[in-house]
XYZ file of N, CA and C in Angstrom:
714
model
N -68.610 -205.744 196.723
C -67.956 -204.758 195.852
C -68.081 -205.182 194.394
N -67.819 -206.498 194.136
C -67.958 -206.993 192.770
C -69.389 -206.845 192.305
N -70.306 -207.060 193.160
C -71.719 -206.928 192.787
C -72.055 -205.492 192.415
N -71.350 -204.531 193.010
C -71.612 -203.114 192.699
C -71.070 -202.735 191.334
N -69.869 -203.275 190.989
C -69.245 -202.887 189.713
C -69.851 -203.573 188.494
N -70.395 -204.752 188.672
C -70.933 -205.484 187.524
C -72.045 -204.722 186.813
N -73.029 -204.148 187.511
C -74.055 -203.366 186.774
C -73.474 -202.156 186.063
N -72.481 -201.497 186.683
C -71.876 -200.299 186.042
C -71.186 -200.682 184.739
N -70.425 -201.805 184.771
C -69.711 -202.255 183.561
C -70.695 -202.631 182.478
N -71.799 -203.256 182.855
C -72.808 -203.649 181.874
C -73.423 -202.445 181.189
N -73.677 -201.407 181.994
C -74.278 -200.184 181.418
C -73.308 -199.513 180.450
N -72.013 -199.402 180.850
C -71.027 -198.764 179.963
C -70.839 -199.560 178.679
N -70.857 -200.894 178.787
C -70.707 -201.715 177.576
C -71.870 -201.523 176.637
N -73.052 -201.397 177.179
C -74.238 -201.195 176.334
C -74.181 -199.873 175.584
N -73.532 -198.878 176.194
C -73.445 -197.548 175.548
C -72.337 -197.494 174.508
N -71.139 -198.021 174.835
C -69.971 -197.847 173.978
C -69.873 -198.877 172.867
N -70.326 -200.108 173.084
C -70.128 -201.169 172.107
C -70.831 -200.900 170.770
N -72.083 -200.438 170.721
C -72.697 -200.157 169.401
C -71.950 -199.100 168.607
N -71.405 -198.063 169.341
C -70.667 -197.025 168.632
C -69.387 -197.538 168.023
N -68.718 -198.492 168.710
C -67.469 -199.046 168.181
C -67.731 -199.948 167.001
N -68.874 -200.658 166.994
C -69.167 -201.615 165.934
C -69.739 -200.944 164.684
N -70.175 -199.687 164.803
C -70.767 -199.001 163.640
C -69.699 -198.706 162.592
N -69.971 -199.004 161.323
C -69.043 -198.702 160.221
C -69.489 -197.448 159.511
N -68.506 -196.723 159.038
C -68.781 -195.462 158.332
C -68.644 -195.714 156.850
N -69.724 -195.544 156.102
C -69.708 -195.766 154.653
C -69.063 -194.591 153.958
N -68.287 -194.848 152.878
C -67.685 -193.737 152.133
C -68.772 -192.893 151.465
N -68.572 -191.604 151.461
C -69.543 -190.671 150.882
C -68.885 -189.952 149.721
N -69.491 -189.968 148.552
C -68.959 -189.260 147.377
C -69.433 -187.831 147.422
N -68.500 -186.917 147.582
C -68.840 -185.497 147.636
C -68.624 -184.880 146.265
N -69.656 -184.353 145.687
C -69.579 -183.728 144.365
C -69.751 -182.236 144.531
N -68.729 -181.509 144.124
C -68.809 -180.063 144.233
C -69.561 -179.504 143.030
N -70.338 -178.494 143.238
C -71.066 -177.897 142.095
C -70.113 -177.313 141.084
N -70.490 -177.385 139.806
C -69.651 -176.851 138.716
C -69.927 -175.369 138.545
N -68.847 -174.615 138.454
C -68.973 -173.163 138.322
C -69.443 -172.775 136.931
N -70.414 -171.881 136.875
C -70.877 -171.372 135.574
C -69.765 -170.672 134.817
N -68.904 -169.951 135.558
C -67.809 -169.229 134.899
C -66.841 -170.201 134.245
N -66.506 -171.295 134.948
C -65.591 -172.281 134.369
C -66.220 -172.965 133.160
N -67.533 -173.222 133.226
C -68.198 -173.876 132.103
C -68.116 -173.023 130.862
N -68.403 -171.730 131.024
C -68.360 -170.835 129.853
C -66.952 -170.638 129.348
N -65.959 -170.578 130.236
C -64.601 -170.268 129.796
C -63.842 -171.480 129.321
N -64.022 -172.631 130.057
C -63.184 -173.791 129.764
C -63.968 -175.034 129.367
N -65.231 -175.134 129.783
C -66.004 -176.321 129.503
C -65.588 -177.521 130.336
N -64.890 -177.306 131.461
C -64.420 -178.406 132.317
C -64.940 -178.196 133.726
N -65.082 -179.274 134.517
C -65.586 -179.132 135.888
C -64.640 -178.306 136.737
N -65.202 -177.582 137.671
C -64.415 -176.781 138.599
C -64.216 -177.534 139.903
N -63.070 -177.341 140.535
C -62.801 -177.964 141.833
C -62.977 -176.971 142.961
N -63.452 -175.767 142.670
C -63.634 -174.756 143.695
C -65.095 -174.714 144.108
N -65.382 -174.503 145.388
C -66.778 -174.346 145.797
C -67.347 -173.060 145.226
N -68.626 -173.092 144.945
C -69.289 -171.932 144.359
C -70.367 -171.454 145.293
N -70.381 -170.185 145.563
C -71.405 -169.620 146.425
C -72.723 -169.560 145.682
N -73.806 -169.864 146.371
C -75.124 -169.833 145.738
C -75.507 -168.398 145.442
N -76.163 -168.212 144.316
C -76.613 -166.880 143.938
C -78.095 -166.915 143.666
N -78.713 -165.783 143.773
C -80.134 -165.675 143.502
C -80.391 -165.418 142.040
N -81.522 -164.787 141.742
C -81.871 -164.496 140.363
C -80.937 -163.470 139.753
N -80.443 -162.517 140.559
C -79.536 -161.509 140.045
C -78.105 -161.930 140.291
N -77.168 -160.972 140.278
C -75.792 -161.272 140.574
C -74.897 -161.223 139.363
N -73.600 -161.478 139.604
C -72.600 -161.310 138.545
C -72.688 -162.390 137.486
N -72.962 -163.658 137.875
C -72.940 -164.752 136.899
C -74.051 -164.612 135.864
N -75.322 -164.362 136.264
C -76.335 -164.140 135.219
C -76.025 -162.956 134.322
N -75.465 -161.888 134.913
C -75.132 -160.719 134.095
C -74.038 -161.044 133.092
N -73.037 -161.845 133.533
C -71.959 -162.221 132.619
C -72.473 -163.125 131.512
N -73.397 -164.047 131.877
C -73.976 -164.926 130.861
C -74.710 -164.117 129.795
N -75.456 -163.110 130.234
C -76.184 -162.268 129.282
C -75.232 -161.487 128.386
N -74.105 -161.020 128.945
C -73.147 -160.269 128.125
C -72.508 -161.162 127.078
N -72.232 -162.451 127.420
C -71.691 -163.386 126.434
C -72.703 -163.635 125.326
N -73.971 -163.771 125.692
C -74.999 -164.046 124.694
C -75.192 -162.869 123.749
N -75.002 -161.648 124.272
C -75.207 -160.462 123.437
C -73.995 -160.104 122.600
N -72.818 -160.665 122.922
C -71.591 -160.310 122.188
C -71.652 -160.823 120.760
N -71.074 -160.085 119.779
C -71.066 -160.560 118.391
C -70.217 -161.805 118.245
N -70.686 -162.745 117.453
C -69.967 -163.997 117.252
C -69.104 -163.929 115.996
N -68.097 -164.830 115.929
C -67.243 -164.888 114.742
C -68.082 -165.260 113.526
N -67.745 -164.694 112.416
C -68.481 -164.975 111.201
C -69.632 -164.033 110.957
N -69.760 -162.990 111.804
C -70.859 -162.050 111.632
C -70.620 -161.106 110.469
N -69.393 -161.040 109.967
C -69.095 -160.178 108.848
C -69.704 -160.736 107.563
N -70.006 -159.852 106.662
C -70.592 -160.257 105.388
C -69.463 -160.568 104.418
N -69.279 -161.854 104.097
C -68.240 -162.294 103.172
C -68.925 -162.980 102.003
N -68.551 -162.661 100.767
C -69.211 -163.289 99.625
C -69.072 -164.806 99.643
N -70.146 -165.488 99.278
C -70.135 -166.949 99.255
C -69.133 -167.454 98.223
N -68.388 -168.492 98.604
C -67.417 -169.069 97.684
C -66.223 -168.188 97.423
N -65.969 -167.244 98.306
C -64.863 -166.310 98.087
C -63.574 -166.973 98.524
N -62.856 -167.579 97.584
C -61.640 -168.335 97.881
C -60.450 -167.686 97.213
N -59.290 -168.148 97.602
C -58.060 -167.601 97.032
C -57.928 -167.946 95.554
N -57.222 -167.117 94.809
C -57.044 -167.331 93.374
C -56.013 -168.393 93.065
N -55.517 -169.103 94.103
C -54.523 -170.150 93.835
C -55.129 -171.297 93.036
N -56.468 -171.426 93.032
C -57.113 -172.473 92.265
C -57.299 -171.976 90.836
N -56.279 -172.143 90.002
C -56.332 -171.597 88.651
C -57.461 -172.200 87.831
N -57.867 -173.432 88.150
C -58.896 -174.086 87.348
C -60.240 -173.384 87.460
N -60.488 -172.664 88.558
C -61.757 -171.968 88.719
C -61.578 -170.450 88.695
N -60.370 -169.994 88.475
C -60.096 -168.560 88.432
C -60.514 -167.996 87.081
N -61.219 -166.882 87.116
C -61.690 -166.249 85.884
C -60.750 -165.113 85.483
N -60.294 -165.170 84.279
C -59.306 -164.222 83.769
C -59.941 -162.848 83.543
N -59.070 -161.837 83.551
C -59.521 -160.480 83.265
C -58.332 -159.638 82.840
N -58.618 -158.396 82.461
C -57.572 -157.496 81.978
C -56.484 -157.322 83.025
N -55.225 -157.402 82.581
C -54.087 -157.262 83.471
C -53.401 -158.573 83.778
N -54.094 -159.695 83.594
C -53.455 -160.995 83.794
C -52.464 -161.268 82.657
N -51.336 -161.895 83.004
C -50.355 -162.314 81.998
C -50.364 -163.830 81.903
N -50.454 -164.341 80.695
C -50.618 -165.769 80.478
C -49.447 -166.339 79.694
N -49.109 -167.553 80.011
C -48.130 -168.311 79.223
C -48.912 -169.306 78.383
N -48.916 -169.095 77.068
C -49.639 -169.966 76.144
C -48.621 -170.835 75.423
N -48.787 -172.141 75.562
C -47.886 -173.112 74.935
C -48.668 -173.874 73.868
N -48.197 -173.762 72.609
C -48.747 -174.563 71.518
C -47.653 -175.559 71.150
N -47.847 -176.805 71.501
C -46.800 -177.806 71.351
C -46.411 -177.989 69.874
N -45.088 -177.903 69.662
C -44.562 -178.035 68.312
C -44.628 -176.764 67.495
N -45.079 -175.661 68.078
C -45.211 -174.389 67.357
C -44.529 -173.278 68.164
N -43.219 -173.142 67.980
C -42.476 -172.148 68.755
C -42.908 -170.721 68.428
N -43.364 -170.483 67.220
C -43.795 -169.135 66.846
C -45.063 -168.693 67.544
N -45.861 -169.636 68.047
C -47.099 -169.301 68.748
C -46.946 -169.348 70.264
N -45.972 -170.103 70.745
C -45.749 -170.216 72.191
C -45.099 -168.944 72.695
N -45.789 -168.282 73.645
C -45.289 -166.993 74.126
C -46.077 -166.576 75.367
N -45.668 -165.413 75.945
C -46.411 -164.793 77.045
C -47.309 -163.709 76.468
N -48.576 -163.739 76.850
C -49.550 -162.779 76.334
C -50.260 -162.108 77.505
N -50.430 -160.801 77.391
C -51.156 -160.054 78.422
C -52.579 -159.791 77.947
N -53.521 -159.913 78.849
C -54.910 -159.599 78.516
C -55.060 -158.085 78.523
N -55.498 -157.529 77.403
C -55.590 -156.075 77.280
C -56.876 -155.541 77.900
N -57.061 -154.222 77.785
C -58.213 -153.574 78.413
C -59.544 -154.068 77.861
N -59.530 -154.560 76.639
C -60.765 -155.089 76.060
C -61.059 -156.513 76.531
N -60.130 -157.108 77.268
C -60.338 -158.458 77.786
C -59.904 -159.561 76.850
N -58.996 -159.268 75.908
C -58.571 -160.252 74.914
C -57.061 -160.357 74.864
N -56.578 -161.443 74.261
C -55.172 -161.565 73.918
C -55.071 -161.615 72.388
N -53.938 -161.216 71.884
C -53.731 -161.217 70.428
C -52.585 -162.142 70.090
N -52.866 -163.169 69.262
C -51.876 -164.171 68.896
C -51.646 -164.165 67.391
N -50.460 -164.597 66.962
C -50.222 -164.740 65.517
C -51.222 -165.717 64.895
N -51.487 -165.546 63.624
C -52.401 -166.363 62.825
C -53.862 -166.129 63.173
N -54.238 -166.282 64.446
C -55.662 -166.258 64.789
C -56.125 -164.899 65.302
N -55.196 -163.977 65.569
C -55.577 -162.634 65.999
C -56.130 -162.580 67.417
N -57.217 -161.797 67.623
C -57.772 -161.546 68.956
C -58.591 -162.744 69.448
N -58.324 -163.124 70.695
C -59.062 -164.219 71.334
C -59.637 -163.689 72.649
N -60.962 -163.683 72.827
C -61.555 -163.205 74.087
C -61.117 -164.060 75.264
N -60.650 -163.391 76.329
C -60.170 -164.114 77.515
C -60.923 -163.735 78.782
N -61.507 -162.557 78.815
C -62.179 -162.089 80.044
C -63.314 -163.040 80.438
N -63.313 -163.414 81.715
C -64.351 -164.290 82.237
C -64.117 -165.763 82.001
N -63.109 -166.125 81.215
C -62.819 -167.525 80.950
C -61.867 -168.079 82.013
N -61.852 -169.384 82.142
C -60.812 -170.060 82.902
C -59.645 -170.351 81.955
N -58.512 -170.770 82.503
C -57.374 -171.112 81.642
C -57.729 -172.275 80.722
N -58.487 -173.246 81.232
C -58.886 -174.383 80.399
C -59.827 -173.940 79.285
N -60.737 -173.026 79.617
C -61.661 -172.533 78.605
C -60.959 -171.747 77.512
N -59.959 -170.951 77.904
C -59.207 -170.189 76.905
C -58.388 -171.132 76.029
N -57.791 -172.147 76.623
C -57.022 -173.112 75.838
C -57.913 -173.803 74.808
N -59.131 -174.127 75.184
C -60.059 -174.764 74.248
C -60.428 -173.813 73.109
N -60.604 -172.528 73.415
C -60.929 -171.542 72.379
C -59.763 -171.367 71.400
N -58.543 -171.295 71.912
C -57.371 -171.166 71.037
C -57.234 -172.408 70.160
N -57.453 -173.582 70.742
C -57.375 -174.831 69.983
C -58.368 -174.833 68.833
N -59.596 -174.393 69.107
C -60.624 -174.377 68.062
C -60.257 -173.424 66.929
N -59.703 -172.258 67.286
C -59.329 -171.286 66.262
C -58.156 -171.795 65.414
N -57.177 -172.435 66.075
C -56.033 -172.959 65.324
C -56.437 -174.131 64.425
N -57.383 -174.914 64.869
C -57.835 -176.048 64.072
C -58.612 -175.596 62.835
N -59.148 -174.412 62.873
C -59.961 -173.890 61.776
C -59.070 -173.329 60.657
N -58.339 -174.219 59.988
C -57.577 -173.835 58.818
C -56.112 -173.551 59.033
N -55.586 -173.747 60.251
C -54.177 -173.422 60.508
C -53.355 -174.648 60.908
N -53.768 -175.368 61.927
C -53.031 -176.541 62.409
C -54.019 -177.694 62.505
N -53.591 -178.862 62.025
C -54.527 -179.988 61.960
C -54.950 -180.463 63.341
N -54.016 -180.777 64.192
C -54.339 -181.250 65.542
C -53.544 -180.451 66.577
N -53.939 -179.220 66.841
C -53.178 -178.406 67.797
C -53.343 -178.916 69.227
N -52.283 -178.770 70.002
C -52.308 -179.096 71.430
C -51.880 -177.854 72.199
N -52.794 -177.303 72.992
C -52.580 -175.995 73.618
C -52.719 -176.107 75.139
N -51.830 -175.430 75.846
C -51.917 -175.314 77.308
C -51.775 -173.847 77.686
N -52.566 -173.409 78.664
C -52.518 -172.024 79.141
C -52.340 -172.040 80.649
N -51.386 -171.248 81.120
C -51.200 -171.097 82.565
C -50.987 -169.626 82.888
N -51.270 -169.269 84.134
C -51.132 -167.874 84.562
C -49.687 -167.611 84.940
N -49.094 -166.642 84.287
C -47.716 -166.267 84.603
C -47.672 -165.186 85.671
N -48.593 -164.237 85.618
C -48.678 -163.172 86.621
C -50.121 -162.704 86.710
N -50.605 -162.573 87.942
C -51.974 -162.104 88.146
C -52.055 -160.583 88.016
N -53.239 -160.108 87.726
C -53.456 -158.662 87.697
C -53.297 -158.090 89.107
N -52.933 -156.827 89.245
C -52.618 -156.262 90.566
C -53.878 -156.028 91.393
N -53.651 -155.804 92.690
C -54.724 -155.356 93.574
C -54.450 -153.910 93.964
N -55.449 -153.264 94.544
C -55.348 -151.857 94.916
C -55.724 -151.705 96.388
N -55.020 -150.805 97.068
C -55.326 -150.544 98.469
C -55.337 -149.037 98.690
N -56.392 -148.546 99.311
C -56.613 -147.114 99.495
C -56.912 -146.816 100.958
N -56.879 -145.542 101.296
C -57.291 -145.122 102.628
C -56.148 -145.056 103.619
N -56.424 -145.490 104.850
C -55.517 -145.281 105.966
C -54.419 -146.349 106.062
N -53.542 -146.359 105.056
C -52.319 -147.168 105.091
C -51.148 -146.243 104.785
N -49.952 -146.723 105.058
C -48.781 -145.873 104.902
C -48.483 -145.547 103.437
N -48.715 -146.507 102.539
C -48.375 -146.296 101.121
C -49.491 -146.853 100.239
N -50.605 -146.138 100.110
C -51.685 -146.624 99.249
C -51.258 -146.672 97.788
N -51.880 -147.554 97.020
C -51.539 -147.645 95.608
C -51.847 -149.005 95.026
N -51.168 -149.326 93.937
C -51.346 -150.580 93.201
C -50.157 -151.490 93.476
N -50.423 -152.783 93.732
C -49.359 -153.728 94.059
C -49.582 -155.053 93.329
N -48.497 -155.755 93.003
C -48.643 -157.071 92.366
C -49.325 -158.054 93.312
N -50.182 -158.864 92.739
C -50.870 -159.886 93.525
C -49.996 -161.129 93.653
N -50.009 -161.716 94.851
C -49.291 -162.957 95.125
C -50.323 -163.991 95.573
N -50.284 -165.212 95.046
C -51.273 -166.212 95.459
C -51.311 -166.399 96.966
N -52.512 -166.706 97.462
C -52.782 -166.981 98.880
C -52.722 -165.732 99.749
N -52.845 -164.565 99.162
C -52.826 -163.334 99.940
C -54.114 -163.181 100.731
N -54.006 -162.471 101.862
C -55.168 -162.048 102.633
C -55.171 -160.524 102.708
N -56.257 -159.980 103.214
C -56.330 -158.526 103.402
C -55.210 -158.062 104.321
N -54.918 -158.833 105.352
C -53.875 -158.455 106.303
C -52.500 -158.380 105.642
N -52.171 -159.361 104.804
C -50.871 -159.331 104.133
C -50.805 -158.188 103.126
N -51.932 -157.845 102.498
C -51.951 -156.716 101.579
C -51.669 -155.405 102.313
N -52.229 -155.267 103.502
C -51.974 -154.066 104.302
C -50.498 -153.997 104.696
N -49.906 -155.149 105.001
C -48.478 -155.174 105.337
C -47.637 -154.729 104.146
N -48.003 -155.179 102.942
C -47.265 -154.773 101.741
C -47.348 -153.267 101.538
N -48.487 -152.686 101.913
C -48.676 -151.243 101.766
C -48.095 -150.451 102.927
N -47.251 -151.071 103.728
C -46.558 -150.352 104.803
C -47.251 -150.379 106.141
N -48.389 -151.044 106.229
C -49.112 -151.123 107.499
C -50.131 -150.011 107.652
N -50.835 -150.054 108.769
C -51.882 -149.065 109.052
C -51.277 -147.690 109.334
N -52.032 -146.666 109.014
C -51.692 -145.328 109.484
C -52.183 -145.196 110.925
N -51.743 -144.176 111.660
C -52.167 -144.046 113.066
C -53.678 -143.901 113.227
N -54.378 -143.417 112.219
C -55.819 -143.172 112.342
C -56.661 -144.304 111.779
N -56.054 -145.398 111.384
C -56.774 -146.456 110.677
C -57.669 -147.254 111.610
N -58.788 -147.682 111.058
C -59.625 -148.669 111.729
C -59.013 -150.043 111.469
N -58.836 -150.835 112.517
C -57.993 -152.030 112.399
C -58.743 -153.343 112.562
N -60.063 -153.315 112.507
C -60.800 -154.574 112.659
C -61.431 -155.050 111.356
N -62.019 -154.151 110.575
C -62.624 -154.524 109.304
C -62.246 -153.504 108.232
N -62.352 -153.921 106.970
C -62.097 -153.044 105.834
C -63.227 -153.233 104.824
N -63.296 -152.340 103.856
C -64.250 -152.487 102.766
C -63.530 -153.076 101.559
N -64.043 -154.179 101.046
C -63.435 -154.884 99.924
C -64.355 -154.799 98.716
N -63.832 -154.305 97.603
C -64.594 -154.238 96.356
C -64.079 -155.317 95.416
N -64.976 -156.185 94.987
C -64.625 -157.287 94.092
C -65.488 -157.220 92.845
N -64.852 -157.431 91.696
C -65.561 -157.403 90.417
C -65.471 -158.765 89.750
N -66.623 -159.282 89.325
C -66.671 -160.538 88.589
C -67.600 -160.341 87.394
N -67.849 -161.378 86.598
C -68.695 -161.193 85.413
C -70.088 -160.636 85.699
N -70.573 -160.811 86.939
C -71.893 -160.278 87.279
C -71.853 -158.817 87.696
N -70.658 -158.253 87.851
C -70.538 -156.850 88.231
C -69.688 -156.666 89.475
N -69.648 -155.429 89.968
C -68.856 -155.096 91.150
C -69.728 -155.134 92.394
N -69.137 -155.577 93.494
C -69.845 -155.631 94.777
C -68.877 -155.248 95.883
N -69.429 -154.637 96.932
C -68.612 -154.201 98.072
C -69.034 -154.977 99.310
N -68.021 -155.330 100.123
C -68.266 -156.116 101.325
C -67.433 -155.545 102.472
N -67.964 -155.634 103.690
C -67.169 -155.366 104.882
C -66.646 -156.698 105.392
N -65.334 -156.829 105.482
C -64.724 -158.119 105.790
C -63.642 -157.955 106.855
N -63.354 -159.030 107.624
C -62.233 -158.998 108.572
C -60.903 -159.135 107.848
N -59.815 -158.944 108.595
C -58.488 -158.899 107.979
C -58.016 -160.251 107.464
N -58.595 -161.339 107.930
C -58.163 -162.651 107.481
C -58.798 -163.115 106.189
N -59.609 -162.270 105.552
C -60.307 -162.652 104.324
C -59.323 -162.804 103.161
N -59.527 -163.853 102.363
C -58.685 -164.063 101.186
C -58.892 -162.940 100.172
N -57.813 -162.600 99.491
C -57.835 -161.534 98.492
C -57.718 -162.137 97.107
N -58.398 -161.539 96.133
C -58.307 -161.983 94.753
C -57.665 -160.902 93.900
N -57.079 -161.292 92.760
C -56.505 -160.292 91.851
C -57.564 -159.274 91.423
N -57.136 -158.023 91.336
C -58.042 -156.967 90.914
C -58.897 -156.389 92.010
N -58.865 -156.961 93.227
C -59.670 -156.437 94.325
C -59.142 -155.074 94.774
N -60.047 -154.281 95.336
C -59.681 -152.982 95.911
C -60.032 -152.978 97.386
N -59.056 -152.656 98.222
C -59.246 -152.587 99.674
C -59.316 -151.126 100.085
N -60.333 -150.782 100.857
C -60.455 -149.428 101.396
C -60.359 -149.526 102.914
N -59.279 -148.972 103.484
C -59.091 -148.971 104.929
C -59.648 -147.670 105.465
N -60.665 -147.783 106.319
C -61.335 -146.602 106.832
C -60.618 -145.955 107.992
N -61.139 -144.813 108.379
C -60.594 -144.066 109.523
C -61.414 -144.379 110.758
N -60.757 -144.587 111.869
C -61.477 -144.866 113.103
C -61.881 -143.567 113.779
N -62.900 -143.675 114.634
C -63.375 -142.529 115.403
C -62.806 -142.622 116.805
N -62.108 -141.590 117.223
C -61.473 -141.600 118.541
C -62.502 -141.298 119.615
């Protein structure tokens, strides 16, 4: 009987022992990254993705993203910054200036730039201001005062009030409004009572005038506004 069982046990041991001694190595499973997650979030996806052929929703969505207009496609004038930088701001008719001549109370006063682009001061009369910076105007006043009036004049010029801006078209209250530093087109529309029901609400036409002349631009609502600018809010097509 023992002789009968010994071959059977040997055969079973030969079959089962290699399977028990085999070790299973760890396998790193990497799931494919979803194209949709890459475009939307830029991070790996933990969801399995079904394979697609040449056609399908993902290639079509990729093409639609590529064809969509990108930010910055609007035409905005180069260097178009807010007028809060008085050192580079160019004066024009309608600006009100505070001119300080140290030690000369009769000359220190507030002066408005008239339609001809000049201010009129005692002793020296008309001083051209249009197109100048505050520093440039101060230098011109100093030169005029030094020419036979004050030996060593010291002059400072600062902007007391900017010239107004204008807003027309599809807003609740179109008209002329005082300019406030750091304004945008959007804040100007808010000052004018907001959009009318028929207004186009994505872009506006902005007219800006500088020493080189007037120019018109189509700009988004976040564009900085300068004194004297004119905003035209168009009508949308239903």
